[in-house]
Short mmCIF file of C-alpha atoms in Angstrom, two decimals:
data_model
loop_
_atom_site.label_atom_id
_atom_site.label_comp_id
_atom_site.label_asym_id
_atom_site.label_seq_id
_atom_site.Cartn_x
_atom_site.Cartn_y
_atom_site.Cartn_z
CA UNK A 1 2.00 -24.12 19.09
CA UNK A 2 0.58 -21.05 18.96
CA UNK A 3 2.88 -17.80 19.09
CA UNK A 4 1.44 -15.44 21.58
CA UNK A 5 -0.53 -12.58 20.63
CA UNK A 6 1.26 -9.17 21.03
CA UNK A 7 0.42 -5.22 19.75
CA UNK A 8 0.71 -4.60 15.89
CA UNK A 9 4.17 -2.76 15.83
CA UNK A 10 5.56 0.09 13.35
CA UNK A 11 6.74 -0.98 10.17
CA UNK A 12 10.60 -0.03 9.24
CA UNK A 13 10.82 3.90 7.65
CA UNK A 14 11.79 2.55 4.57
CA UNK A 15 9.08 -0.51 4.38
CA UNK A 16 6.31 2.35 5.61
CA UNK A 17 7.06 5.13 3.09
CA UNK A 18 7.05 2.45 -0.15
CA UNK A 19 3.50 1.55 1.41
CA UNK A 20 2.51 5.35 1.18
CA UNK A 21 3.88 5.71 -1.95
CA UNK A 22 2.25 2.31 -3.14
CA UNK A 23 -1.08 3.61 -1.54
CA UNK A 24 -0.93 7.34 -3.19
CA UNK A 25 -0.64 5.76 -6.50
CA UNK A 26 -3.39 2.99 -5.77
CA UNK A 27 -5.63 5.43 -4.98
CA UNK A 28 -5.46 7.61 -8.33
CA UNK A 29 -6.22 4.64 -10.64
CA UNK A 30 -8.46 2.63 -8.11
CA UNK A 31 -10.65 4.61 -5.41
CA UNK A 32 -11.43 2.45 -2.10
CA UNK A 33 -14.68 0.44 -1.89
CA UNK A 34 -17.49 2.13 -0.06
CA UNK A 35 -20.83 0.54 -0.03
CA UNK A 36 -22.76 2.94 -2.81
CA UNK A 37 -26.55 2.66 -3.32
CA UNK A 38 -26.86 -0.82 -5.62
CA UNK A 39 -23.38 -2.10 -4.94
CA UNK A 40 -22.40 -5.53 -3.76
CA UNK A 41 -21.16 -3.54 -0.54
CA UNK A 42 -24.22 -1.96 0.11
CA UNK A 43 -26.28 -5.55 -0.02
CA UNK A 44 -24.14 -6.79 2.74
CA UNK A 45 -24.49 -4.19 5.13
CA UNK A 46 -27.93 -3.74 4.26
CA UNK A 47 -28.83 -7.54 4.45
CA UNK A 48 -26.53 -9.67 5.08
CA UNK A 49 -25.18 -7.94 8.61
CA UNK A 50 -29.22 -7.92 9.98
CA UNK A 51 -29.58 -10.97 8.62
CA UNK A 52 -26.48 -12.57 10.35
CA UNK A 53 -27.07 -10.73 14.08
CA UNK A 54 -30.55 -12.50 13.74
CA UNK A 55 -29.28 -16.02 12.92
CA UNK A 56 -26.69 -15.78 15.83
CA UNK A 57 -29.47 -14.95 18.07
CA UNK A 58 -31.30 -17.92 17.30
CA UNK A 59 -28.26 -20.30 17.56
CA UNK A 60 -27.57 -19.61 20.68
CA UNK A 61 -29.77 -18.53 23.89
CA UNK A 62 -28.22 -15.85 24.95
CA UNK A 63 -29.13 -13.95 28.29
CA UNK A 64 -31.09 -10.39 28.13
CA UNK A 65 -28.17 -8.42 28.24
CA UNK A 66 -26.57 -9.97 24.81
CA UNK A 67 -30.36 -9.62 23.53
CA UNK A 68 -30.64 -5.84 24.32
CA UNK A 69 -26.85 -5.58 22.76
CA UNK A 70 -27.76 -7.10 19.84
CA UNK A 71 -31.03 -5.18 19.52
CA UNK A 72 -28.87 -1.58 19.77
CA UNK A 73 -26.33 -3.04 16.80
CA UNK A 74 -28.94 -4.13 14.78
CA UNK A 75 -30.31 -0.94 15.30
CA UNK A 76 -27.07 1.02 15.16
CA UNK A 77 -26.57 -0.41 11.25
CA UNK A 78 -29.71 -0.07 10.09
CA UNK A 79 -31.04 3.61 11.35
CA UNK A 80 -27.75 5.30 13.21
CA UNK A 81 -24.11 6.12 12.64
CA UNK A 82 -20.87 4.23 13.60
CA UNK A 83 -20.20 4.69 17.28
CA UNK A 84 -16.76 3.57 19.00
CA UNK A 85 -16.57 0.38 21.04
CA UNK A 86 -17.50 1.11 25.12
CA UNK A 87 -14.27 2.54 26.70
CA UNK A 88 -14.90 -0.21 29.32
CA UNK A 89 -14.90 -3.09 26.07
CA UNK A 90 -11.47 -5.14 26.14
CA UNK A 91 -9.17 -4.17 23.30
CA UNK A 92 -11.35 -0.75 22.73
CA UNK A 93 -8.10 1.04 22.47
CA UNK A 94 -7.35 -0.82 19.26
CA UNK A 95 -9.86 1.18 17.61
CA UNK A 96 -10.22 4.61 19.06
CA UNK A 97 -7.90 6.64 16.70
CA UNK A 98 -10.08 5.24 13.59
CA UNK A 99 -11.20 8.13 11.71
CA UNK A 100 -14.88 7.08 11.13
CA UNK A 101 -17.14 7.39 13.81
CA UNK A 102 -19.78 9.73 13.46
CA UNK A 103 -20.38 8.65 9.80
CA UNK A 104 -22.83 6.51 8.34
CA UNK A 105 -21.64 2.79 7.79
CA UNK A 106 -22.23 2.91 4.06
CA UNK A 107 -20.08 6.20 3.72
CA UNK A 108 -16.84 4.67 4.88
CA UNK A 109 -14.56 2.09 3.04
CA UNK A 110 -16.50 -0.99 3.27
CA UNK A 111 -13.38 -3.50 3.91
CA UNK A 112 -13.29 -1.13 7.40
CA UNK A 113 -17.09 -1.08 8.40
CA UNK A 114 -17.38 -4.76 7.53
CA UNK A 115 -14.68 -5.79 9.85
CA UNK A 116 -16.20 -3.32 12.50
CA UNK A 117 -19.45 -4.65 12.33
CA UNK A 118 -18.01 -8.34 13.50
CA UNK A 119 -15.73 -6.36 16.42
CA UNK A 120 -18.93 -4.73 17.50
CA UNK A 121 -20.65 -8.24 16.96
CA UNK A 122 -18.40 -9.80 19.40
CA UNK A 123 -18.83 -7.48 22.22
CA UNK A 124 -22.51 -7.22 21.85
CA UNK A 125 -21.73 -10.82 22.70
CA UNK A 126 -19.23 -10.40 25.70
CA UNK A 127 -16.89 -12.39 23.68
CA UNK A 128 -14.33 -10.23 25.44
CA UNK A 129 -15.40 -9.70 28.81
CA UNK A 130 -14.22 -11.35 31.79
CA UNK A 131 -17.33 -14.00 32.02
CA UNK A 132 -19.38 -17.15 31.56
CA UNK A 133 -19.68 -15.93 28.17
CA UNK A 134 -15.77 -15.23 27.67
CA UNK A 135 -14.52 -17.00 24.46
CA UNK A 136 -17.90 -18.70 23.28
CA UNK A 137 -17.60 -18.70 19.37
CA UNK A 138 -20.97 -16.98 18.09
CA UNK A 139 -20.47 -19.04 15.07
CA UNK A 140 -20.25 -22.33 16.09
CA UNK A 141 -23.26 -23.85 15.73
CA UNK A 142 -22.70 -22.79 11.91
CA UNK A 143 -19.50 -24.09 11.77
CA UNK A 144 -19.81 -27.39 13.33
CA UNK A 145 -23.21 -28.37 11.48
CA UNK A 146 -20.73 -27.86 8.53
CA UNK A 147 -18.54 -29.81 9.66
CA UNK A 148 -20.26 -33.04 11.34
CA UNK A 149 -22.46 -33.24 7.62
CA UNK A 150 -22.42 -36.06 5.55
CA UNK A 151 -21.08 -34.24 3.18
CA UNK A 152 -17.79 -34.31 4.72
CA UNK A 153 -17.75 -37.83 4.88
CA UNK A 154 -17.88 -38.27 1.15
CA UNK A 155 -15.33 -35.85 0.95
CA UNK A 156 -12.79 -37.71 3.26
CA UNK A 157 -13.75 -41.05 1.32
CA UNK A 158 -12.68 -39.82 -1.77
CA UNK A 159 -9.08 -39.13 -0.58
CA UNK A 160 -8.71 -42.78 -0.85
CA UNK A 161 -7.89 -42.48 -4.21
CA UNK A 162 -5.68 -39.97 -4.00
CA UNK A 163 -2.49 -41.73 -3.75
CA UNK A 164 -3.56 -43.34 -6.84
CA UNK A 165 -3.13 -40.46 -8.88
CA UNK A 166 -0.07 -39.51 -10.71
CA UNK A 167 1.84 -36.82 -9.04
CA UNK A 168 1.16 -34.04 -11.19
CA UNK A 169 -2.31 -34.63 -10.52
CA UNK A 170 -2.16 -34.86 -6.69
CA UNK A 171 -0.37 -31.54 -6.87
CA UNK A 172 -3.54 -30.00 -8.96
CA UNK A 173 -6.15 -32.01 -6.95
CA UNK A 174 -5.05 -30.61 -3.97
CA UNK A 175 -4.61 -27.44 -4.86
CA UNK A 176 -7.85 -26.91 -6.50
CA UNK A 177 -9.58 -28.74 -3.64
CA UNK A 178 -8.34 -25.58 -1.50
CA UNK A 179 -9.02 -22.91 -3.94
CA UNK A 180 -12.88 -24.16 -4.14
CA UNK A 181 -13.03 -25.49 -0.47
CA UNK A 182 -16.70 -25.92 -0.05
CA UNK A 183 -18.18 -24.35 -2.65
CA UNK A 184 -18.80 -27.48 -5.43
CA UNK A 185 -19.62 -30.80 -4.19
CA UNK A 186 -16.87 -33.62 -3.43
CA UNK A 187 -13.95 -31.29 -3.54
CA UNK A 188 -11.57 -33.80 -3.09
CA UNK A 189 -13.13 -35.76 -6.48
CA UNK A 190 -11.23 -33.77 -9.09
CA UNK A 191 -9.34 -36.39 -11.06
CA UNK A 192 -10.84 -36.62 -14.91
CA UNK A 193 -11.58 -40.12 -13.90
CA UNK A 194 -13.26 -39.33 -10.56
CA UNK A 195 -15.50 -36.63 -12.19
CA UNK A 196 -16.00 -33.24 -11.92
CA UNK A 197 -12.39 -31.73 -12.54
CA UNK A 198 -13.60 -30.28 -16.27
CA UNK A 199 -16.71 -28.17 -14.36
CA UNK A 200 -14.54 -27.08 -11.70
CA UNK A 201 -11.97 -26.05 -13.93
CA UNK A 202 -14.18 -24.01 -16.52
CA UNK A 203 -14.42 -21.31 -13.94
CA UNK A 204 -11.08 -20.65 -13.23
CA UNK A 205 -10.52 -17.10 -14.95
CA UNK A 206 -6.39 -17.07 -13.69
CA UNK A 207 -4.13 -20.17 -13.32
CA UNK A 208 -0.64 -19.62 -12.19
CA UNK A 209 -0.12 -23.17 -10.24
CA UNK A 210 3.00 -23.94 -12.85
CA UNK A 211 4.99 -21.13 -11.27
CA UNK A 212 3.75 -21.70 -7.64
CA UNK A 213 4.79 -25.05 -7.84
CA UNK A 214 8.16 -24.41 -9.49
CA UNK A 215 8.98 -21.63 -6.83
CA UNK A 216 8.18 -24.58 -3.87
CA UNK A 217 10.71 -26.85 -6.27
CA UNK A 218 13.48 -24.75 -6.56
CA UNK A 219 16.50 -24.94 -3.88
CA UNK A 220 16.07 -26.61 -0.70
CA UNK A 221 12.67 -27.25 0.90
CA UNK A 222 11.70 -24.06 3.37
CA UNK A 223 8.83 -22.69 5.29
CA UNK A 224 5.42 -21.80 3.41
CA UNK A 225 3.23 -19.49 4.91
CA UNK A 226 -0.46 -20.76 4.61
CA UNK A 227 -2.70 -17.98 5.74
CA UNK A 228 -6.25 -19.77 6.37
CA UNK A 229 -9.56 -18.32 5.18
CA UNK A 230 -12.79 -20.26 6.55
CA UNK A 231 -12.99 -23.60 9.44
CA UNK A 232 -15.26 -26.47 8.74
CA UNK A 233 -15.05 -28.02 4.97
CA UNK A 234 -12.95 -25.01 3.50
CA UNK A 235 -10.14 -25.48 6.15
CA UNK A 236 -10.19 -29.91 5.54
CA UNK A 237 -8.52 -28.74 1.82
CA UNK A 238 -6.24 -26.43 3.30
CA UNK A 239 -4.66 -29.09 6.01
CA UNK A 240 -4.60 -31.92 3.11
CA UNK A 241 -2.07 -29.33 1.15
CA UNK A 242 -0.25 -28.39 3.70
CA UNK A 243 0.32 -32.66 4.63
CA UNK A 244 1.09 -32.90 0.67
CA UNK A 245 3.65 -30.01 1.01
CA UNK A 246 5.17 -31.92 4.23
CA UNK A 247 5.31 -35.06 2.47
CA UNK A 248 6.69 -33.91 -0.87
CA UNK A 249 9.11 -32.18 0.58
CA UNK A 250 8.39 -29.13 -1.35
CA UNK A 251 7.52 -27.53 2.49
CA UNK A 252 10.22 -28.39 5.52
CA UNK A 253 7.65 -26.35 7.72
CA UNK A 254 4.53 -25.10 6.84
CA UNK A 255 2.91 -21.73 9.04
CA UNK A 256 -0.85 -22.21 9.25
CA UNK A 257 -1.57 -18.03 10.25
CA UNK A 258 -4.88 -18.44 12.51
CA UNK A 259 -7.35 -15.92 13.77
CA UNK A 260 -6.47 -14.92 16.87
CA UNK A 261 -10.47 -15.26 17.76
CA UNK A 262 -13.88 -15.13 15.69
CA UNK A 263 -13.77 -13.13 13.16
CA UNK A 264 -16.12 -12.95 10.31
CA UNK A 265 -18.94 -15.74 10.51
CA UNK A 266 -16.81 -18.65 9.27
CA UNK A 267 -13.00 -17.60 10.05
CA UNK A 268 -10.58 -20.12 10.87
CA UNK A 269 -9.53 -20.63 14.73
CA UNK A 270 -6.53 -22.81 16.02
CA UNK A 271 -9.79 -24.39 18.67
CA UNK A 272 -11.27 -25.50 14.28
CA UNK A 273 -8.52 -26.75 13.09
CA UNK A 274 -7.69 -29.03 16.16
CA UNK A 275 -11.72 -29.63 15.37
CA UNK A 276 -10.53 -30.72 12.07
CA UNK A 277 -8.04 -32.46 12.76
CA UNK A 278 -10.52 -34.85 15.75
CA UNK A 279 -12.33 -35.37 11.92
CA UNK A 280 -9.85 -36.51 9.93
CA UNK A 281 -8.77 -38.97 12.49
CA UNK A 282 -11.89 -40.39 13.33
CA UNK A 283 -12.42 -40.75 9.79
CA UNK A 284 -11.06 -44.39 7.78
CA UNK A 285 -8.60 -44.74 4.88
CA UNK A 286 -6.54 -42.29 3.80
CA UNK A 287 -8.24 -39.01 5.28
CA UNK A 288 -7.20 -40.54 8.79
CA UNK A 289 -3.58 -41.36 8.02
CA UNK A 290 -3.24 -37.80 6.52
CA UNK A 291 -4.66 -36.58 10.43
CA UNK A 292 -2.47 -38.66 11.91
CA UNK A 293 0.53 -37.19 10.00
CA UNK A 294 -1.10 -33.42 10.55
CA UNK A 295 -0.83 -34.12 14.23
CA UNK A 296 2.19 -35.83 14.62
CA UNK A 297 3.52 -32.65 12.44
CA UNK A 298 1.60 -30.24 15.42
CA UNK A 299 3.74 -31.64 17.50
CA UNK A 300 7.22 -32.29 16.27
CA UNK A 301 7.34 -28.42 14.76
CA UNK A 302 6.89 -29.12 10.99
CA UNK A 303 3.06 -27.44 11.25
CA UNK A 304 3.08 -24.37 13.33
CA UNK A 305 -0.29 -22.59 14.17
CA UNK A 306 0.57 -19.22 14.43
CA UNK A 307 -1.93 -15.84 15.37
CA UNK A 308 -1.50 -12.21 14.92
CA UNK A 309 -3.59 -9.17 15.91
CA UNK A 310 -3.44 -7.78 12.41
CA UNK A 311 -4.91 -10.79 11.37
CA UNK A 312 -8.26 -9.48 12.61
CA UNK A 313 -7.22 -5.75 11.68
CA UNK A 314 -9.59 -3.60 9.22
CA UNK A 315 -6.58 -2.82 7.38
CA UNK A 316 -5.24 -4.31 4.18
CA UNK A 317 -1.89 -5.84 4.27
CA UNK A 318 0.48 -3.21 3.27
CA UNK A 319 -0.06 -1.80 6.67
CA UNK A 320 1.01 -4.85 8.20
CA UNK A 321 3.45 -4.53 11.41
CA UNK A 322 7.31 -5.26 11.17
CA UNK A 323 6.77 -8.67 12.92
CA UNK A 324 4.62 -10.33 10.27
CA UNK A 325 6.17 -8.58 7.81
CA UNK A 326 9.27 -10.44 8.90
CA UNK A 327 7.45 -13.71 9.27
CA UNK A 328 6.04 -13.19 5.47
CA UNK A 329 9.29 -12.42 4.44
CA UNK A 330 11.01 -15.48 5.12
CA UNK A 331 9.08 -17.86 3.84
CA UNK A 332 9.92 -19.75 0.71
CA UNK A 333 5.92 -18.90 -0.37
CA UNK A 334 3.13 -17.16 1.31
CA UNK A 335 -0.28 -18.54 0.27
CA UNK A 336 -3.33 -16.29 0.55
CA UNK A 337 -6.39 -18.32 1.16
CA UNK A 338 -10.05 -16.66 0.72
CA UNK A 339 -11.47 -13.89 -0.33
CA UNK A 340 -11.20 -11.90 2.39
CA UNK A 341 -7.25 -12.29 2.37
CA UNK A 342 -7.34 -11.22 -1.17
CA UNK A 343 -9.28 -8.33 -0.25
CA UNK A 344 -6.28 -7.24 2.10
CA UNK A 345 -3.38 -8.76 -0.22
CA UNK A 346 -4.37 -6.38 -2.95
CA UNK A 347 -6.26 -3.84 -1.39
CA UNK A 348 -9.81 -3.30 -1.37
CA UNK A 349 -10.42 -1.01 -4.28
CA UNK A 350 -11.75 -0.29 -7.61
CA UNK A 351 -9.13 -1.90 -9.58
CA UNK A 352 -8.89 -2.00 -13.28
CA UNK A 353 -9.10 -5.52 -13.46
CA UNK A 354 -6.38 -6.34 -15.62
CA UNK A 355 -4.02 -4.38 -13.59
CA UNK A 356 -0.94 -7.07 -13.12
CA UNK A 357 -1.27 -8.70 -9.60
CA UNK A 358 2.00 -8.58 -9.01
CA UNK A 359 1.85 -4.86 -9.49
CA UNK A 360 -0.96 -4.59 -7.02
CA UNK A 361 1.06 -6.73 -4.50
CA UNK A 362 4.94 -4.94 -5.64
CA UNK A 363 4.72 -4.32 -1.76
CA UNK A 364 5.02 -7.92 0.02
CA UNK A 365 8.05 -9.02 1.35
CA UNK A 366 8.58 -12.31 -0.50
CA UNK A 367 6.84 -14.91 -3.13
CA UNK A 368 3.06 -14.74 -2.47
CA UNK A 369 0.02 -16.77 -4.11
CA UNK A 370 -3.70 -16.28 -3.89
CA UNK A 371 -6.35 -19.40 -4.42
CA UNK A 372 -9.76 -17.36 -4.10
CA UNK A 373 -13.07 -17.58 -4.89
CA UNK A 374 -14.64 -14.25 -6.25
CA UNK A 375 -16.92 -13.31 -3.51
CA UNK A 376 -16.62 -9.33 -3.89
CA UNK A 377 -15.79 -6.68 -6.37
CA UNK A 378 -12.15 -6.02 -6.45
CA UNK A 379 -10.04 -8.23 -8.86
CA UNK A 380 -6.59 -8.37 -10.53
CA UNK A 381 -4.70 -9.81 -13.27
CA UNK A 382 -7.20 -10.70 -15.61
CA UNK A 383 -6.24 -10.91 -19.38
CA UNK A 384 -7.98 -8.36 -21.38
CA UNK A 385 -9.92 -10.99 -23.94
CA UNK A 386 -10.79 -13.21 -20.16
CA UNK A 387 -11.97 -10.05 -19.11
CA UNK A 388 -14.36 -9.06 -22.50
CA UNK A 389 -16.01 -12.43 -22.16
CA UNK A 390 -16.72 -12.37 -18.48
CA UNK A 391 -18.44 -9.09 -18.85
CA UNK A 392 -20.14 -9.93 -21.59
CA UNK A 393 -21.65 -12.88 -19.84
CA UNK A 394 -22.93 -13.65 -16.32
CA UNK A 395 -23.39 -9.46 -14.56
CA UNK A 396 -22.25 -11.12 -11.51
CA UNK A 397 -19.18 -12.95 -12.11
CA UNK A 398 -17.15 -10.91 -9.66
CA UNK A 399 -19.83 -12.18 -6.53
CA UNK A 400 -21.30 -15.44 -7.28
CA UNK A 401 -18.18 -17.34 -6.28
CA UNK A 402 -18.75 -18.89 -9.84
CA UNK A 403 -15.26 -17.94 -10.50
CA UNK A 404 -11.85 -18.45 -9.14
CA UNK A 405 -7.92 -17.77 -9.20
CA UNK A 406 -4.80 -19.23 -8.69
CA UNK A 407 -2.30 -16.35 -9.00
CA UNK A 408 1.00 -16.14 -8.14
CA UNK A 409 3.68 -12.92 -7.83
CA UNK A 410 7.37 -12.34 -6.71
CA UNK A 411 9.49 -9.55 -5.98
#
């Protein structure tokens, strides 16, 4: 069941002025990302965004009126300034006290413009608006090519052997299956004696699984909080763990936290993870008895697909309302999936990279863990000698999504 969506509220006085305080002294060791000449930041909105308004045009025929609103974005990114949403666009009044408009995209903080380009996306597309086109995921064709492959049929096979595996090693399987999602072949093949665990494993730069796993064992089983990064193959991984949480008992309820709607191009929705679910259960062996379980779990409370507005807010999560703050708070463990949700966890920003992450995340209400792929600049909680090597190797360790972390920090 999905709780129904309602206004960000105001954070308590106390909870809002630690997040000023926290933000004050953030930004006088680590300045916010913009999108400077020859930064990661600047490629995407230079090349990725045009790149990605074109491929939705081709994946779906869209009317004139979507084709002359994605001509004026394109052109709005590439030659012009940032300009507010139509006053007649639904949920407009979301965004009209941002501070931004006026100013070119690559001048503001680029977590911000990124997440505006994909509101502005959506209502070039009428995503919004009371419509035949009303709803229509722009991304869909993307996302369920991804997920009807054949490579997701090898990767439900090899669950099979799964329950062969000694505990400790389901436990790790399945939680580096999630942290990689789709990025290395056969991500459920991770056992030494499946193949593949030792390459998957070389580029993990932080591993702090032994103390997110002993939090989930100690005291009675509670609610984890799983908050989901990308549908199709990345999102099979994530509903695996959270059946292996369910079954272990180290979970009595696990909170998938859903976009509300698209998002950015591959965001999870609760209509693709019912999508996954159809997959797993149409699958054989083990994958299906694991959908069978998921649904069954759907229904009798134990998995709860939950939305928020913030969820799709161009804010990082120290701004996040009261509500979800609440919701965050008590849970046994909050899980971070995605790069994105790292992005927000620990604030967009210049970091010194071995700055402690539990420093960076002092501000969250209870236990929280991130499994991430380094897709973007800002990182944490890297050991200084970790840190010497990967700079003295690969230049783009922080962007290839070569490299991954497991961290893990409490209050």
């Amino acid at each position: 069941m999905t709780r129904p969506s309602h206004s960000p509220g105001r954070a308590p006085d106390d909870a809002t002025a630690a997040a000023k305080a926290t933000s004050t002294s953030a930004e006088d060791r680590a300045p916010v990302i913009v999108s400077s000449p020859g930064s990661f930041a600047r490629s995407v909105l230079d090349e990725r965004h045009p790149a990605l308004i074109e491929r939705v045009r081709r994946a779906t025929p869209y009317p004139p009126e979507q084709q002359r609103a994605l001509d004026s974005l394109l052109e709005e990114i590439t030659k012009g300034v940032i300009e507010r949403l139509d006053d007649s666009e639904p949920g407009a009044e979301r965004w009209r006290d941002e501070p931004y408009y006026g100013q070119r995209w690559a001048d503001v903080p680029f977590l911000w413009a990124e997440s505006f380009f994909y509101r502005k996306l959506l209502a070039a597309l009428g995503h919004f608006t009371p419509g035949p086109w009303q709803g229509i995921d722009p991304f869909a064709p993307f996302k369920n090519a991804e997920l009807t492959s054949s490579k997701v049929d090898e990767e439900l096979s090899a669950l099979d052997r799964l329950p062969e595996l000694p505990a400790e090693e389901q436990d790790r399987t399945l939680l580096l299956s999630s942290l990689w999602g789709n990025r290395a072949d056969l991500g459920f093949q991770l056992s030494a004696g499946a193949g593949g665990l030792g390459e998957r494993v070389t580029g993990l730069v932080v591993d702090d699984s032994p103390a997110l796993l002993a939090t989930l064992e100690a005291g009675e089983p509670g609610q984890v909080c799983l908050v989901a990064d990308n549908a199709g193959p990345e999102l099979l991984p994530d509903l695996v763990l959270a059946d292996h949480l369910l079954t272990t008992r180290r979970a009595a309820t696990v909170v998938l936290h859903l976009k509300p709607y698209p998002y950015y191009v591959s965001d999870a929705t609760t209509t693709d993870t019912l999508a996954c679910l159809d997959r797993m259960t149409g699958a054989a062996g083990h994958a299906a008895e694991v959908g069978e379980r998921l649904r069954q779990a759907v229904g009798g409370g134990r998995l709860i697909l939950r939305t928020h507005p913030f969820s799709c807010a161009p804010h990082p999560y120290e701004r996040m309302p009261a509500d979800l703050r609440e919701d965050f708070a008590s849970a046994t463990l909050t899980v971070m999936k995605g790069d994105l949700n790292y992005r927000r966890l620990v604030g967009d920003r210049h970091w010194p990279a071995t700055t402690p992450f539990a420093e960076a995340t002092a501000y969250f209400p209870g236990p929280v863990a991130a499994l991430r792929t380094l897709k973007s600049d800002v990182v944490t909680g890297l050991a200084p000698r970790t840190l010497e090597e990967l700079d003295a190797g690969e230049e783009a360790w922080r962007t290839s999504g070569t490299h991954a972390l497991i961290q893990f920090g409490a209050r």
